[in-house]
Amino acid sequence: MDSISYYKNKNVGILGLGVSGLEAAKVLIKSHANIFVFDDKKDISSAPLKTKWLHYQSWSWNEIDTLVVTPGIPINSSSQHEAIKLAKKNKTKIVNDIDLFFQTKPRAKVIGITGTNGKSTTVALLNHILSFNHINSVIGGNFGTPACGIKDPGKKGVIILELSSYQLDGASKLLLNAASIINLTPDHLNYHETFDLYKESKLKILNFLIKDGNFIINKNNNFMKKTLDVKNQNKIKILEVNPNNSKNFIKKNIFLEGKHNCINTAIAIAFAKSLSLNNKQIELAIKTFKGLPHRLEPIYSSKKIKIVNDSKATNGESSSAALKSFKNIFWIAGGEAKSDGIGAALSCLENVLKIFLIGKSSNLFYEQISTVNKDIPIIKCVTLDRAIVLAIDKAKNSELDHIVILLSPAAASFDQYINFEERGNKFKSLVKTHYQKKSLAC
């Protein structure tokens, strides 16, 4: 990452020393800024060399030029961090790592992708298509390399940014050649407080498109189409894609199963075509795409049982997509519930044979499911260990073939795990143990 001459000898504060904050510090160190850092959950040992750890209350705010805020710390909500209130009171500039990245003036074309679900798969698939066809591309932002760690691939290259609602909420200086909002459903309401505010953050991506930039949407997403009509975007090119047209590209790629992946793939294809790739080039690339961990990830398969890790499904909308992708499902769900509980997944139970509930949301999910369907057996398992043991046992003893044991929690992981990756890795480890013990042989 290049340095930014503006920050030379400027006093800059960094609030939050996660991965994004640390990468921002590297840029500012290279820019010869005077850097103060603080993180509520860490101590002085977290401070990078050439920065000064000091509680934000002790910063000389009248001398701080800019505050860099890590994504996840609310900038605009009523539950603002005290440091942000101090910055606003002292008219200190507030930026995030995305802003900082764009201040380096990357020369590559930049694509921004957001949405409630499907962002990472779409970003990864597009990057794979471009790399397969020898286009120098990098992915970053909310997925891949933190924004401030991105190395500009140059004029002939492409930067693909996954943009979260947190990042869009705090950003102000993006310049995007093309963008997409894959979908919009309520999520992260503990941060944004209301769906309208969440939606407003996502829709900010439209403001960052250059004149005549391409904005790609699913033609069947009436909600997005109506929203765009209200916004009356006449300075950008709106491209509507038909998800059904992507089926010929996907064919039998098991990593892109499900209607939701038809949408993700159609959007990735549209981006690739806007970069002058043809159908044959795109089809060959998609054929070799291996998917992402924890996103409808097949981890075991026999004639009788298939096991799928969809730990990334942290809300009901995401799990509903998984439940539509398979038949004969033994569903493992639960964790720390979102504001709507099991949400959209409640209307997608027709392929579910048994349900195994885990985590803090077990009682809530049991009540919600029982209200709409009293015929599906529900077992409260509490732990993932117990759930996989019972699911395998009942699948082996079932008269049915082609049973899918699906971990798709429809809930966050924080009640039992650090993040969805740890939950998914635990699930894979348990399945591997059962395979080694030959308890999966069937």
Coordinates of C-alpha atoms in Angstrom, one line a residue:
M1 CA 0.0 0.0 0.0
D2 CA 1.3 3.5 -0.9
S3 CA 1.8 6.2 1.6
I4 CA -0.5 9.2 1.8
S5 CA 1.4 12.5 1.7
Y6 CA -1.5 14.4 3.4
Y7 CA -0.8 12.7 6.7
K8 CA 2.9 13.6 7.0
N9 CA 3.4 15.0 10.5
K10 CA -0.4 15.1 11.1
N11 CA -1.8 13.8 14.5
V12 CA -4.1 10.8 13.7
G13 CA -6.0 8.6 16.1
I14 CA -7.0 5.0 15.4
L15 CA -9.9 3.5 17.3
G16 CA -9.9 -0.3 17.2
L17 CA -6.9 -2.5 16.6
G18 CA -8.4 -5.4 14.8
V19 CA -6.9 -6.5 11.5
S20 CA -8.3 -3.4 9.7
G21 CA -7.0 -1.1 12.3
L22 CA -3.5 -2.6 12.2
E23 CA -3.3 -2.4 8.4
A24 CA -4.4 1.3 8.7
A25 CA -1.6 1.9 11.1
K26 CA 0.9 0.5 8.6
V27 CA -0.2 3.0 6.0
L28 CA -0.1 5.9 8.4
I29 CA 3.3 4.9 9.7
K30 CA 4.6 4.8 6.1
S31 CA 3.0 8.2 5.7
H32 CA 5.0 9.6 8.7
A33 CA 1.9 10.5 10.7
N34 CA 1.9 10.9 14.5
I35 CA -0.3 8.0 15.5
F36 CA -2.3 7.5 18.7
V37 CA -4.1 4.2 19.1
F38 CA -6.7 2.7 21.5
D39 CA -8.9 -0.4 21.6
D40 CA -11.4 -1.1 24.4
K41 CA -10.7 -4.8 24.4
K42 CA -6.9 -4.7 24.1
D43 CA -4.0 -3.3 26.0
I44 CA -0.8 -1.4 25.3
S45 CA 0.9 -4.6 24.0
S46 CA -1.4 -4.4 21.0
A47 CA 0.1 -1.1 19.9
P48 CA 2.3 -1.4 16.7
L49 CA 5.8 0.0 16.8
K50 CA 5.9 3.8 16.0
T51 CA 2.5 4.4 17.4
K52 CA 1.5 5.7 20.9
W53 CA -1.0 3.8 23.0
L54 CA -3.0 6.3 24.9
H55 CA -6.6 6.3 26.2
Y56 CA -8.8 8.3 23.9
Q57 CA -9.9 10.5 26.7
S58 CA -6.3 11.7 27.1
W59 CA -5.8 12.6 23.4
S60 CA -5.3 16.2 22.7
W61 CA -8.5 16.4 20.5
N62 CA -7.9 19.9 19.4
E63 CA -4.7 18.7 17.8
I64 CA -6.0 15.4 16.3
D65 CA -6.5 15.9 12.5
T66 CA -8.3 12.6 11.7
L67 CA -9.8 9.7 13.5
V68 CA -9.7 6.3 11.8
V69 CA -12.5 4.1 13.0
T70 CA -12.4 0.3 12.7
P71 CA -15.5 -1.3 11.0
G72 CA -17.9 -2.6 13.6
I73 CA -17.7 0.5 15.8
P74 CA -20.9 2.5 15.1
I75 CA -20.2 6.0 13.6
N76 CA -23.7 7.2 12.9
S77 CA -26.0 5.4 15.3
S78 CA -27.3 6.7 18.7
S79 CA -25.0 4.2 20.5
Q80 CA -21.8 6.0 19.3
H81 CA -18.5 5.3 20.9
E82 CA -17.4 8.2 23.3
A83 CA -14.3 8.7 21.1
I84 CA -16.5 9.4 18.1
K85 CA -18.6 11.9 20.1
L86 CA -15.3 13.7 21.1
A87 CA -14.1 13.7 17.5
K88 CA -17.4 15.3 16.3
K89 CA -17.3 17.8 19.1
N90 CA -13.8 18.9 18.1
K91 CA -14.6 18.8 14.3
T92 CA -12.0 16.0 13.8
K93 CA -12.3 14.3 10.4
I94 CA -13.7 10.8 10.8
V95 CA -12.8 8.1 8.3
N96 CA -12.6 4.3 8.1
D97 CA -10.1 2.0 6.4
I98 CA -12.0 2.0 3.1
D99 CA -11.7 5.8 2.9
L100 CA -8.0 5.5 3.8
F101 CA -7.5 3.0 1.0
F102 CA -9.1 5.3 -1.6
Q103 CA -6.9 8.2 -0.4
T104 CA -4.0 6.2 -1.9
K105 CA -5.7 6.7 -5.4
P106 CA -5.6 3.2 -6.7
R107 CA -5.1 3.0 -10.5
A108 CA -7.0 -0.3 -11.0
K109 CA -10.7 -0.6 -11.8
V110 CA -12.6 -1.0 -8.5
I111 CA -15.8 -3.1 -8.2
G112 CA -17.9 -2.9 -5.0
I113 CA -20.2 -5.8 -3.9
T114 CA -22.5 -5.7 -1.0
G115 CA -25.8 -7.3 0.2
T116 CA -27.1 -9.2 3.2
N117 CA -26.1 -12.7 1.9
G118 CA -23.9 -14.0 -0.8
K119 CA -21.3 -11.3 -0.9
S120 CA -18.2 -13.5 -0.3
T121 CA -19.2 -16.2 -2.7
T122 CA -19.9 -13.6 -5.5
V123 CA -16.6 -11.8 -4.8
A124 CA -14.6 -15.1 -4.7
L125 CA -16.3 -16.4 -7.9
L126 CA -15.6 -13.2 -9.8
N127 CA -12.0 -13.1 -8.6
H128 CA -11.6 -16.8 -9.7
I129 CA -13.1 -16.0 -13.2
L130 CA -10.8 -13.0 -13.7
S131 CA -7.6 -14.8 -12.4
F132 CA -8.4 -17.9 -14.5
N133 CA -8.4 -15.6 -17.5
H134 CA -5.1 -13.9 -16.6
I135 CA -6.6 -10.7 -15.4
N136 CA -4.7 -9.4 -12.4
S137 CA -7.3 -9.1 -9.7
V138 CA -7.3 -8.8 -5.9
I139 CA -10.1 -9.1 -3.3
G140 CA -10.3 -7.1 -0.1
G141 CA -12.4 -5.1 2.3
N142 CA -14.8 -7.2 4.4
F143 CA -13.4 -10.4 2.9
G144 CA -9.9 -11.2 1.8
T145 CA -7.2 -8.6 2.4
P146 CA -8.2 -5.7 4.7
A147 CA -8.6 -2.6 2.5
C148 CA -5.4 -0.9 3.7
G149 CA -3.4 -4.0 2.9
I150 CA -4.5 -4.2 -0.8
K151 CA -1.7 -3.9 -3.3
D152 CA -2.9 -1.9 -6.3
P153 CA -2.6 -4.2 -9.4
G154 CA -2.3 -1.2 -11.7
K155 CA -4.3 0.2 -14.6
K156 CA -4.9 -3.2 -16.2
G157 CA -5.9 -4.8 -12.9
V158 CA -9.2 -5.1 -11.0
I159 CA -9.8 -4.6 -7.3
I160 CA -12.9 -6.4 -6.0
L161 CA -14.2 -5.0 -2.7
E162 CA -16.7 -6.8 -0.5
L163 CA -18.3 -4.0 1.4
S164 CA -20.2 -4.6 4.7
S165 CA -22.9 -2.3 6.0
Y166 CA -20.4 -1.2 8.7
Q167 CA -17.9 -0.1 6.1
L168 CA -20.4 1.6 3.9
D169 CA -21.9 3.4 6.9
G170 CA -18.6 5.0 7.7
A171 CA -17.2 5.6 4.2
S172 CA -17.3 8.8 2.2
K173 CA -14.5 8.7 -0.4
L174 CA -15.1 5.6 -2.6
L175 CA -14.9 5.7 -6.4
L176 CA -16.4 2.5 -7.9
N177 CA -16.4 1.6 -11.6
A178 CA -19.1 -1.0 -11.0
A179 CA -21.2 -2.2 -8.1
S180 CA -23.9 -4.6 -7.0
I181 CA -26.3 -5.0 -4.0
I182 CA -27.1 -8.7 -4.2
N183 CA -30.1 -8.6 -1.8
L184 CA -31.4 -6.7 1.2
T185 CA -33.0 -8.2 4.3
P186 CA -32.9 -7.2 7.9
D187 CA -29.6 -7.9 9.6
H188 CA -27.1 -6.3 12.1
L189 CA -29.9 -4.3 13.7
N190 CA -28.0 -4.2 17.0
Y191 CA -25.6 -1.9 15.1
H192 CA -27.9 0.0 12.7
E193 CA -30.9 0.0 15.1
T194 CA -33.6 -0.2 12.3
F195 CA -33.9 -1.9 9.0
D196 CA -34.3 1.6 7.3
L197 CA -30.9 2.7 8.7
Y198 CA -29.3 -0.6 7.6
K199 CA -30.8 -0.3 4.1
E200 CA -29.6 3.3 4.0
S201 CA -26.0 2.2 4.7
K202 CA -26.2 -0.4 1.9
L203 CA -27.7 2.0 -0.6
K204 CA -24.7 4.4 -0.1
I205 CA -22.9 2.2 -2.5
L206 CA -24.9 3.9 -5.3
N207 CA -23.4 7.3 -4.4
F208 CA -19.9 6.0 -4.9
L209 CA -20.3 4.8 -8.5
I210 CA -18.6 6.9 -11.1
K211 CA -20.7 8.5 -13.9
D212 CA -22.0 5.8 -16.2
G213 CA -20.7 3.1 -13.8
N214 CA -22.5 -0.2 -14.0
F215 CA -24.9 -1.2 -11.2
I216 CA -25.9 -4.9 -11.4
I217 CA -29.1 -6.3 -9.9
N218 CA -31.2 -9.5 -10.0
K219 CA -34.1 -8.7 -12.3
N220 CA -36.4 -10.8 -10.1
N221 CA -35.6 -8.7 -7.0
N222 CA -38.6 -6.4 -7.0
F223 CA -37.6 -4.9 -3.7
M224 CA -34.3 -3.7 -5.1
K225 CA -36.0 -2.5 -8.3
K226 CA -38.6 -0.4 -6.4
T227 CA -35.8 1.0 -4.2
L228 CA -33.9 2.1 -7.3
D229 CA -37.0 3.7 -8.8
V230 CA -37.3 5.7 -5.6
K231 CA -33.7 6.7 -5.7
N232 CA -34.1 7.7 -9.4
Q233 CA -30.5 6.9 -10.3
N234 CA -30.0 8.5 -13.7
K235 CA -26.3 8.9 -13.7
I236 CA -25.4 5.2 -13.7
K237 CA -26.2 2.2 -15.9
I238 CA -28.5 -0.3 -14.3
L239 CA -27.9 -3.8 -15.6
E240 CA -30.6 -6.4 -14.7
V241 CA -29.5 -10.1 -14.8
N242 CA -31.6 -13.2 -15.1
P243 CA -30.4 -15.9 -12.6
N244 CA -31.9 -18.7 -14.8
N245 CA -29.3 -17.8 -17.4
S246 CA -26.5 -18.8 -15.1
K247 CA -27.6 -22.4 -14.9
N248 CA -25.7 -23.3 -18.1
F249 CA -22.6 -21.9 -16.6
I250 CA -22.9 -23.7 -13.3
K251 CA -24.1 -27.1 -14.6
K252 CA -23.0 -29.7 -12.0
N253 CA -20.6 -27.6 -9.9
I254 CA -21.5 -28.9 -6.4
F255 CA -20.0 -25.8 -4.8
L256 CA -22.7 -23.6 -6.5
E257 CA -25.8 -25.5 -5.6
G258 CA -29.0 -23.7 -4.8
K259 CA -31.1 -20.9 -6.4
H260 CA -29.2 -18.3 -4.4
N261 CA -26.0 -19.3 -6.1
C262 CA -27.7 -18.9 -9.5
I263 CA -28.1 -15.2 -8.4
N264 CA -24.6 -14.9 -7.1
T265 CA -23.2 -16.5 -10.3
A266 CA -25.4 -14.4 -12.6
I267 CA -24.0 -11.2 -11.0
A268 CA -20.4 -12.4 -11.2
I269 CA -20.9 -13.3 -14.9
A270 CA -22.3 -9.8 -15.6
F271 CA -19.2 -8.2 -14.0
A272 CA -16.9 -10.5 -16.0
K273 CA -18.7 -9.6 -19.2
S274 CA -18.4 -5.9 -18.4
L275 CA -14.6 -6.5 -18.3
S276 CA -14.8 -8.0 -21.9
L277 CA -14.7 -11.7 -21.1
N278 CA -16.8 -14.0 -23.3
N279 CA -19.1 -16.9 -22.4
K280 CA -16.5 -19.6 -23.1
Q281 CA -13.9 -18.0 -20.9
I282 CA -16.4 -17.5 -18.1
E283 CA -17.8 -21.1 -18.4
L284 CA -14.3 -22.7 -18.2
A285 CA -13.5 -20.7 -15.1
I286 CA -16.7 -21.5 -13.3
K287 CA -16.2 -25.2 -14.0
T288 CA -13.0 -25.1 -11.8
F289 CA -14.4 -23.0 -8.9
K290 CA -14.1 -24.8 -5.6
G291 CA -16.4 -22.6 -3.4
L292 CA -15.6 -21.1 0.0
P293 CA -15.3 -22.8 3.4
H294 CA -18.4 -22.7 5.6
R295 CA -20.7 -21.7 2.7
L296 CA -22.7 -24.8 1.6
E297 CA -19.4 -26.6 1.8
P298 CA -19.7 -30.4 1.1
I299 CA -17.5 -32.2 3.6
Y300 CA -18.7 -35.9 3.3
S301 CA -20.7 -37.9 0.8
S302 CA -21.8 -41.5 0.5
K303 CA -24.8 -43.1 -1.2
K304 CA -26.9 -42.7 2.0
I305 CA -25.5 -39.5 3.6
K306 CA -24.2 -36.1 2.5
I307 CA -22.9 -33.7 5.1
V308 CA -22.8 -29.9 4.4
N309 CA -21.2 -27.2 6.4
D310 CA -23.1 -23.9 6.0
S311 CA -21.8 -22.3 9.3
K312 CA -21.7 -18.9 7.5
A313 CA -25.5 -18.8 7.5
T314 CA -25.9 -16.5 10.5
N315 CA -29.4 -15.4 9.8
G316 CA -32.7 -16.9 8.7
E317 CA -32.5 -15.5 5.2
S318 CA -29.2 -17.2 4.6
S319 CA -30.4 -20.5 6.0
S320 CA -33.6 -20.3 3.9
A321 CA -31.4 -20.4 0.8
A322 CA -29.7 -23.6 2.1
L323 CA -33.0 -25.3 3.0
K324 CA -34.1 -24.7 -0.6
S325 CA -31.0 -26.3 -2.0
F326 CA -31.5 -29.9 -0.8
K327 CA -34.1 -32.6 -0.1
N328 CA -34.3 -35.0 2.9
I329 CA -32.6 -32.6 5.3
F330 CA -31.6 -33.3 8.8
W331 CA -31.1 -29.7 9.9
I332 CA -28.7 -28.5 12.6
A333 CA -29.6 -25.0 13.6
G334 CA -29.2 -22.5 16.5
G335 CA -26.8 -20.2 18.2
E336 CA -27.2 -16.6 19.2
A337 CA -30.5 -15.5 17.5
K338 CA -30.9 -12.4 15.4
S339 CA -33.7 -9.9 16.2
D340 CA -36.2 -11.9 14.1
G341 CA -35.2 -15.3 15.5
I342 CA -35.2 -18.0 12.9
G343 CA -36.7 -15.6 10.5
A344 CA -37.2 -16.4 6.8
A345 CA -36.1 -20.0 7.3
L346 CA -39.5 -20.7 8.9
S347 CA -41.2 -20.7 5.5
C348 CA -38.7 -23.2 4.0
L349 CA -39.3 -26.3 6.0
E350 CA -40.8 -28.5 3.3
N351 CA -37.6 -30.4 2.7
V352 CA -36.7 -30.8 6.4
L353 CA -37.2 -34.2 8.0
K354 CA -35.7 -33.7 11.4
I355 CA -34.3 -30.7 13.3
F356 CA -31.4 -30.7 15.8
L357 CA -31.2 -27.4 17.8
I358 CA -28.1 -26.1 19.5
G359 CA -27.0 -23.1 21.5
K360 CA -28.7 -20.2 23.2
S361 CA -31.5 -19.9 20.7
S362 CA -32.8 -23.5 21.2
N363 CA -36.0 -22.6 23.2
L364 CA -36.8 -19.7 20.9
F365 CA -36.3 -21.7 17.7
Y366 CA -38.3 -24.6 19.1
E367 CA -41.2 -22.4 19.8
Q368 CA -41.1 -20.6 16.5
I369 CA -40.9 -23.9 14.5
S370 CA -43.6 -25.6 16.5
T371 CA -45.9 -22.7 15.8
V372 CA -45.8 -23.3 12.1
N373 CA -45.1 -27.0 11.8
K374 CA -45.9 -29.6 14.5
D375 CA -45.0 -32.6 12.4
I376 CA -41.2 -32.2 12.1
P377 CA -39.4 -33.9 15.1
I378 CA -37.3 -31.4 16.9
I379 CA -34.5 -32.4 19.3
K380 CA -32.8 -30.0 21.6
C381 CA -29.1 -31.0 21.6
V382 CA -27.5 -27.9 23.2
T383 CA -24.0 -28.7 21.7
L384 CA -22.8 -29.3 18.2
D385 CA -21.1 -32.5 19.4
R386 CA -24.4 -34.0 20.5
A387 CA -26.3 -32.8 17.4
I388 CA -23.9 -34.5 15.0
V389 CA -23.9 -37.7 16.9
L390 CA -27.7 -37.9 16.9
A391 CA -28.0 -36.7 13.3
I392 CA -25.6 -39.4 12.0
D393 CA -27.2 -42.1 14.1
K394 CA -30.8 -41.3 12.9
A395 CA -29.6 -40.9 9.3
K396 CA -27.9 -44.3 9.3
N397 CA -31.0 -45.9 10.8
S398 CA -33.4 -44.2 8.4
E399 CA -35.0 -46.2 5.5
L400 CA -34.3 -43.2 3.2
D401 CA -31.2 -42.7 1.0
H402 CA -29.7 -39.4 0.0
I403 CA -30.1 -37.7 3.4
V404 CA -28.4 -34.4 3.8
I405 CA -27.1 -33.5 7.3
L406 CA -27.0 -29.7 7.1
L407 CA -25.4 -27.3 9.5
S408 CA -27.0 -24.0 8.7
P409 CA -27.5 -22.3 12.0
A410 CA -29.7 -19.3 11.1
A411 CA -28.0 -17.6 14.0
A412 CA -24.7 -16.0 15.1
S413 CA -22.0 -18.1 16.7
F414 CA -21.0 -15.9 19.6
D415 CA -22.8 -17.9 22.4
Q416 CA -20.5 -20.8 21.9
Y417 CA -17.8 -19.9 19.4
I418 CA -15.6 -16.9 18.5
N419 CA -17.0 -16.7 15.0
F420 CA -18.7 -18.7 12.3
E421 CA -15.3 -20.0 11.1
E422 CA -14.6 -21.6 14.5
R423 CA -18.1 -23.1 14.5
G424 CA -17.7 -24.5 11.0
N425 CA -14.2 -25.9 11.7
K426 CA -15.5 -27.6 14.9
F427 CA -18.3 -29.2 12.8
K428 CA -15.7 -30.4 10.2
S429 CA -13.5 -31.8 12.9
L430 CA -16.4 -33.7 14.5
V431 CA -17.4 -35.2 11.1
K432 CA -13.8 -36.2 10.5
T433 CA -13.6 -37.9 13.9
H434 CA -16.8 -39.9 13.1
Y435 CA -15.4 -40.8 9.7
Q436 CA -12.1 -42.1 11.2
K437 CA -14.1 -44.1 13.8
K438 CA -16.0 -45.6 10.8
S439 CA -19.3 -44.5 12.4
L440 CA -20.2 -42.8 9.1
A441 CA -19.7 -46.0 7.1
C442 CA -23.0 -46.7 5.3

